[in-house]
Amino acid sequence: MQEHMTWESESASVDLSGSLLEYNSMLVSSMLNDTENSHERMQEEMTGASAPTRSVSDLMPPYFSSSPNTFTQPPSDLEIDPIYQQMWLASQASQASQTYSSLRSAPSQSPWRPSDTAWMSLNQQSSHWNSPQRSLSPFSIDQQMINTSIRHLTSANLLQIYHDVLEYSLSCWLSEMTCPYQAGSRNITQIKRERGSSQSNMIYQRTIRLDRVAQSCNLLQLTHAEDQAASKALHLAIMAFATQWAQGSRRHREKYPTRPLGNGEDGISDGITEEFDRVLQRQFWDQAQRALQEVADLESYRVACAELIFGMTQRPWNPGNQPPGQGMQEHGRKFATESVLIKLNDIINKEGAPIYLERAARKMHALKYRCDALEKGLGRQCGGRGKGAHGIEAVSAEDRETVGLLYWMAIMCDTLSSSMNERPVVVLDQDCKYEGQKEAQDVGNFDKSVREGRWNLDLFLPGNLKQTHRTHWPCSCEAAAEDVIKSAPVKVLLFRHISYLQNAIRKSAPQDQIEDIIHMTTLLYEYWNRTHGAFFGELVQNYHAVPQRIQGWFLCISAHWYLACLMLADLLEFIDDNSLGAEGATHIRTTSQLARRMRMHSARGLSHLSRVGTPSTTNNNNLGMPQMSDFHHAVNEGTVLTEPWSIILIRAFTKACMVFLGDADKSLRYSGYTFGYNIYDFERNMEQAEDCMKGLWLLGKKSDMAREITEILSLTLDELRNQTCI
């Protein structure tokens, strides 16, 4: 238990001081000004309104809170972009007196944990000062102090969300222990000791430093204006990402079950305050999109990282004119089967193509290509540089590790995104060979998959494909973390092989090639079930005893894996139904019902994850209690909210829910006179479908797509239940 507490305390700490916070406060100030202007226009249009005009401080939701004392510490040189360090120094003198005034009434807080009490007090004061009895001039010192505090509070909270979601997940996904583009590997203890508690936003910090080093070594050449534009794009992408999580609005306070989500009764009935987080979300998204368009042609690690972050950020939707459930009755039972799939696909496709992730992958590939070329001596003739303090020799070993980590991050995102969206990968296999694969080809120790250019499982997981040893729970937190971290690249391997299978079908590949891909993919599937899958099953069974940091890590990776398995089951079924594989292998898969068993196993796994990863609705003692108490309050309601890439969980829970609803429909139609179907199967499928819907409902607090899908599935489930009464 002591080990668990030590690990969590080190992982949880985050330093929000420095110019990142200061610069984002400037961005928030611009957003707030735009927001206030939009509200003023709204109030002008609202004739007959009896409420007095309020300032933007009254529109701030009470949950945008943080201790003001986190903004007075000078930034660390390793944590910030030097451009914004100068901004910080310039702004600190003018803000010191205002910050000190706000500090006098604020209790001392942990620098990484927001204080609701401090903000509530400030919000009450601002509401009082802006009341008709005591109006403040917008140019008064008190009003300026309030506006400065609001900018700082909002900025600190958004940065805390970014840390508790994306940096938290990347600390598992991007590890020197598993990165295939590292020269060596290290164990979890070494990595934990090197990172420590001070380097909280590791990927952000290392990206900034790498860009700075690359420019000093003339690996990157940016003008002053381009350099500022790159930093602006990165910070706006972070803010747009963080504003996805609802704070202080009706969405944040909703409890499951609730009235239909498609009910358009939000309006202004609960006050303009309810819409503040949505306005902020839209404005940050628009600003980030414009900033990224301005730097679309720049090759910079900051720009590529910004595009990766923004690619995971879902665009806020405007309310539709037609409720999702309209026209359900005219479809009848057909709505619960074929028609609902069409509706769900239309909703998911509304997201559009993953252009920012693809742009990021292309930029990361070009940047690594340049580094690799310089290491081999190419380009020196053009650059006119010799050995010494300039060029690639001046890049430290740690910065070269950062190049590998960021490249691996781009390859991961490209692999998952391309297979999910059925698009070609940006970085082809021959262009992203890892160190082990190159060495195997050099000595001639490779199999058919390597000759075909595909990633080789034995090389990626040396000696592990046939292993039976696995981690068991209970175990130390370090052992659990090491197992989860090692599972991340296995997940990527499965998505990569799904992409191979999609391409083989698209190109009408020979049967033996298709069967070879299926064979390697099946080996990977069996390996997972023996090792990581079995361990994760024990973590689900003992969920409340698992440390919170491990809970979020394994839940998200498990959901990704199950989504890949559901996609694989669909592909196998398509291959067998259309006789695209070898006759003997097809017969074995068909008679053993491999695709159906894989689909049901994955759907059940997702229903279990959704059940443990969302707040309990049956235990009254736990109602209102956060699942992830060490995380920001906008994230801590349920573990599924810690997923940074929302579309993956949305796709996974949606596909699993449709598996159960489809089986429930069959049970309902065939119950009583067909062997293998009965009313108990119907109820069990409906319960598991609702578990998945509950996960989608919680994701709907930050995703308009998830809300709309939940509404469709809820109406479908109700329609099926109504059939039992006929």
PDB file of N, CA and C in Angstrom, residues 365-408:
ATOM      1  N   HIS A 365       7.577  12.820 -39.610  1.00  0.00           N
ATOM      2  CA  HIS A 365       8.373  11.951 -40.476  1.00  0.00           C
ATOM      3  C   HIS A 365       9.455  12.757 -41.195  1.00  0.00           C
ATOM      4  N   ALA A 366       9.094  13.934 -41.690  1.00  0.00           N
ATOM      5  CA  ALA A 366      10.066  14.775 -42.396  1.00  0.00           C
ATOM      6  C   ALA A 366      11.174  15.235 -41.454  1.00  0.00           C
ATOM      7  N   LEU A 367      10.819  15.583 -40.227  1.00  0.00           N
ATOM      8  CA  LEU A 367      11.808  16.040 -39.254  1.00  0.00           C
ATOM      9  C   LEU A 367      12.769  14.916 -38.861  1.00  0.00           C
ATOM     10  N   LYS A 368      12.237  13.712 -38.655  1.00  0.00           N
ATOM     11  CA  LYS A 368      13.114  12.586 -38.315  1.00  0.00           C
ATOM     12  C   LYS A 368      13.982  12.201 -39.517  1.00  0.00           C
ATOM     13  N   TYR A 369      13.414  12.277 -40.694  1.00  0.00           N
ATOM     14  CA  TYR A 369      14.180  11.996 -41.913  1.00  0.00           C
ATOM     15  C   TYR A 369      15.389  12.923 -41.994  1.00  0.00           C
ATOM     16  N   ARG A 370      15.177  14.189 -41.668  1.00  0.00           N
ATOM     17  CA  ARG A 370      16.265  15.160 -41.714  1.00  0.00           C
ATOM     18  C   ARG A 370      17.335  14.837 -40.682  1.00  0.00           C
ATOM     19  N   CYS A 371      16.917  14.484 -39.477  1.00  0.00           N
ATOM     20  CA  CYS A 371      17.883  14.118 -38.435  1.00  0.00           C
ATOM     21  C   CYS A 371      18.681  12.874 -38.829  1.00  0.00           C
ATOM     22  N   ASP A 372      17.995  11.863 -39.356  1.00  0.00           N
ATOM     23  CA  ASP A 372      18.674  10.631 -39.763  1.00  0.00           C
ATOM     24  C   ASP A 372      19.677  10.903 -40.876  1.00  0.00           C
ATOM     25  N   ALA A 373      19.300  11.778 -41.823  1.00  0.00           N
ATOM     26  CA  ALA A 373      20.192  12.092 -42.941  1.00  0.00           C
ATOM     27  C   ALA A 373      21.445  12.797 -42.436  1.00  0.00           C
ATOM     28  N   LEU A 374      21.283  13.735 -41.507  1.00  0.00           N
ATOM     29  CA  LEU A 374      22.430  14.464 -40.973  1.00  0.00           C
ATOM     30  C   LEU A 374      23.345  13.552 -40.166  1.00  0.00           C
ATOM     31  N   GLU A 375      22.746  12.588 -39.452  1.00  0.00           N
ATOM     32  CA  GLU A 375      23.562  11.647 -38.700  1.00  0.00           C
ATOM     33  C   GLU A 375      24.434  10.795 -39.623  1.00  0.00           C
ATOM     34  N   LYS A 376      23.945  10.521 -40.826  1.00  0.00           N
ATOM     35  CA  LYS A 376      24.719   9.736 -41.791  1.00  0.00           C
ATOM     36  C   LYS A 376      25.670  10.607 -42.616  1.00  0.00           C
ATOM     37  N   GLY A 377      25.640  11.904 -42.384  1.00  0.00           N
ATOM     38  CA  GLY A 377      26.541  12.792 -43.107  1.00  0.00           C
ATOM     39  C   GLY A 377      25.944  13.459 -44.307  1.00  0.00           C
ATOM     40  N   LEU A 378      24.691  13.128 -44.657  1.00  0.00           N
ATOM     41  CA  LEU A 378      24.040  13.762 -45.801  1.00  0.00           C
ATOM     42  C   LEU A 378      23.649  15.189 -45.438  1.00  0.00           C
ATOM     43  N   GLY A 379      23.718  16.081 -46.418  1.00  0.00           N
ATOM     44  CA  GLY A 379      23.288  17.445 -46.176  1.00  0.00           C
ATOM     45  C   GLY A 379      24.382  18.361 -45.688  1.00  0.00           C
ATOM     46  N   ARG A 380      25.538  17.816 -45.290  1.00  0.00           N
ATOM     47  CA  ARG A 380      26.618  18.669 -44.787  1.00  0.00           C
ATOM     48  C   ARG A 380      27.218  19.526 -45.915  1.00  0.00           C
ATOM     49  N   GLN A 381      27.239  18.924 -47.101  1.00  0.00           N
ATOM     50  CA  GLN A 381      27.827  19.672 -48.201  1.00  0.00           C
ATOM     51  C   GLN A 381      27.020  20.935 -48.498  1.00  0.00           C
ATOM     52  N   CYS A 382      25.673  20.762 -48.388  1.00  0.00           N
ATOM     53  CA  CYS A 382      24.810  21.920 -48.646  1.00  0.00           C
ATOM     54  C   CYS A 382      24.858  22.909 -47.498  1.00  0.00           C
ATOM     55  N   GLY A 383      24.916  22.363 -46.282  1.00  0.00           N
ATOM     56  CA  GLY A 383      24.860  23.248 -45.129  1.00  0.00           C
ATOM     57  C   GLY A 383      26.178  23.937 -44.857  1.00  0.00           C
ATOM     58  N   GLY A 384      27.292  23.359 -45.307  1.00  0.00           N
ATOM     59  CA  GLY A 384      28.569  23.987 -45.103  1.00  0.00           C
ATOM     60  C   GLY A 384      29.035  23.945 -43.666  1.00  0.00           C
ATOM     61  N   ARG A 385      28.578  22.985 -42.889  1.00  0.00           N
ATOM     62  CA  ARG A 385      28.954  22.916 -41.477  1.00  0.00           C
ATOM     63  C   ARG A 385      29.859  21.719 -41.258  1.00  0.00           C
ATOM     64  N   GLY A 386      30.818  21.883 -40.443  1.00  0.00           N
ATOM     65  CA  GLY A 386      31.663  20.773 -40.060  1.00  0.00           C
ATOM     66  C   GLY A 386      31.257  20.266 -38.704  1.00  0.00           C
ATOM     67  N   LYS A 387      32.039  19.339 -38.173  1.00  0.00           N
ATOM     68  CA  LYS A 387      31.742  18.815 -36.858  1.00  0.00           C
ATOM     69  C   LYS A 387      32.048  19.865 -35.806  1.00  0.00           C
ATOM     70  N   GLY A 388      31.387  19.757 -34.682  1.00  0.00           N
ATOM     71  CA  GLY A 388      31.631  20.693 -33.599  1.00  0.00           C
ATOM     72  C   GLY A 388      30.362  21.121 -32.944  1.00  0.00           C
ATOM     73  N   ALA A 389      30.242  22.399 -32.672  1.00  0.00           N
ATOM     74  CA  ALA A 389      29.131  22.914 -31.884  1.00  0.00           C
ATOM     75  C   ALA A 389      27.879  23.097 -32.716  1.00  0.00           C
ATOM     76  N   HIS A 390      27.962  22.927 -34.028  1.00  0.00           N
ATOM     77  CA  HIS A 390      26.791  23.141 -34.871  1.00  0.00           C
ATOM     78  C   HIS A 390      26.375  21.820 -35.507  1.00  0.00           C
ATOM     79  N   GLY A 391      25.112  21.735 -35.873  1.00  0.00           N
ATOM     80  CA  GLY A 391      24.609  20.551 -36.538  1.00  0.00           C
ATOM     81  C   GLY A 391      24.167  19.480 -35.565  1.00  0.00           C
ATOM     82  N   ILE A 392      24.006  18.265 -36.087  1.00  0.00           N
ATOM     83  CA  ILE A 392      23.415  17.173 -35.323  1.00  0.00           C
ATOM     84  C   ILE A 392      24.290  16.771 -34.131  1.00  0.00           C
ATOM     85  N   GLU A 393      25.603  17.029 -34.204  1.00  0.00           N
ATOM     86  CA  GLU A 393      26.478  16.631 -33.091  1.00  0.00           C
ATOM     87  C   GLU A 393      26.163  17.377 -31.811  1.00  0.00           C
ATOM     88  N   ALA A 394      25.562  18.549 -31.945  1.00  0.00           N
ATOM     89  CA  ALA A 394      25.265  19.354 -30.760  1.00  0.00           C
ATOM     90  C   ALA A 394      23.982  18.927 -30.062  1.00  0.00           C
ATOM     91  N   VAL A 395      23.235  18.017 -30.650  1.00  0.00           N
ATOM     92  CA  VAL A 395      21.986  17.548 -30.042  1.00  0.00           C
ATOM     93  C   VAL A 395      22.316  16.486 -29.001  1.00  0.00           C
ATOM     94  N   SER A 396      21.826  16.678 -27.776  1.00  0.00           N
ATOM     95  CA  SER A 396      22.139  15.764 -26.679  1.00  0.00           C
ATOM     96  C   SER A 396      21.430  14.432 -26.856  1.00  0.00           C
ATOM     97  N   ALA A 397      21.877  13.440 -26.081  1.00  0.00           N
ATOM     98  CA  ALA A 397      21.258  12.110 -26.144  1.00  0.00           C
ATOM     99  C   ALA A 397      19.794  12.172 -25.734  1.00  0.00           C
ATOM    100  N   GLU A 398      19.491  12.982 -24.732  1.00  0.00           N
ATOM    101  CA  GLU A 398      18.095  13.086 -24.296  1.00  0.00           C
ATOM    102  C   GLU A 398      17.228  13.705 -25.370  1.00  0.00           C
ATOM    103  N   ASP A 399      17.735  14.718 -26.072  1.00  0.00           N
ATOM    104  CA  ASP A 399      16.957  15.334 -27.141  1.00  0.00           C
ATOM    105  C   ASP A 399      16.762  14.365 -28.304  1.00  0.00           C
ATOM    106  N   ARG A 400      17.764  13.511 -28.558  1.00  0.00           N
ATOM    107  CA  ARG A 400      17.577  12.499 -29.600  1.00  0.00           C
ATOM    108  C   ARG A 400      16.534  11.469 -29.175  1.00  0.00           C
ATOM    109  N   GLU A 401      16.471  11.183 -27.886  1.00  0.00           N
ATOM    110  CA  GLU A 401      15.405  10.316 -27.385  1.00  0.00           C
ATOM    111  C   GLU A 401      14.042  10.967 -27.589  1.00  0.00           C
ATOM    112  N   THR A 402      13.994  12.283 -27.402  1.00  0.00           N
ATOM    113  CA  THR A 402      12.737  13.000 -27.624  1.00  0.00           C
ATOM    114  C   THR A 402      12.291  12.891 -29.069  1.00  0.00           C
ATOM    115  N   VAL A 403      13.245  12.967 -29.999  1.00  0.00           N
ATOM    116  CA  VAL A 403      12.912  12.791 -31.416  1.00  0.00           C
ATOM    117  C   VAL A 403      12.247  11.431 -31.628  1.00  0.00           C
ATOM    118  N   GLY A 404      12.813  10.382 -31.014  1.00  0.00           N
ATOM    119  CA  GLY A 404      12.234   9.051 -31.148  1.00  0.00           C
ATOM    120  C   GLY A 404      10.864   8.939 -30.519  1.00  0.00           C
ATOM    121  N   LEU A 405      10.689   9.548 -29.343  1.00  0.00           N
ATOM    122  CA  LEU A 405       9.394   9.484 -28.657  1.00  0.00           C
ATOM    123  C   LEU A 405       8.306  10.196 -29.450  1.00  0.00           C
ATOM    124  N   LEU A 406       8.601  11.395 -29.928  1.00  0.00           N
ATOM    125  CA  LEU A 406       7.605  12.140 -30.693  1.00  0.00           C
ATOM    126  C   LEU A 406       7.285  11.441 -32.017  1.00  0.00           C
ATOM    127  N   TYR A 407       8.308  10.845 -32.615  1.00  0.00           N
ATOM    128  CA  TYR A 407       8.067  10.094 -33.856  1.00  0.00           C
ATOM    129  C   TYR A 407       7.177   8.884 -33.577  1.00  0.00           C
ATOM    130  N   TRP A 408       7.419   8.186 -32.487  1.00  0.00           N
ATOM    131  CA  TRP A 408       6.602   7.036 -32.102  1.00  0.00           C
ATOM    132  C   TRP A 408       5.169   7.474 -31.814  1.00  0.00           C
TER     133      TRP A 408
END
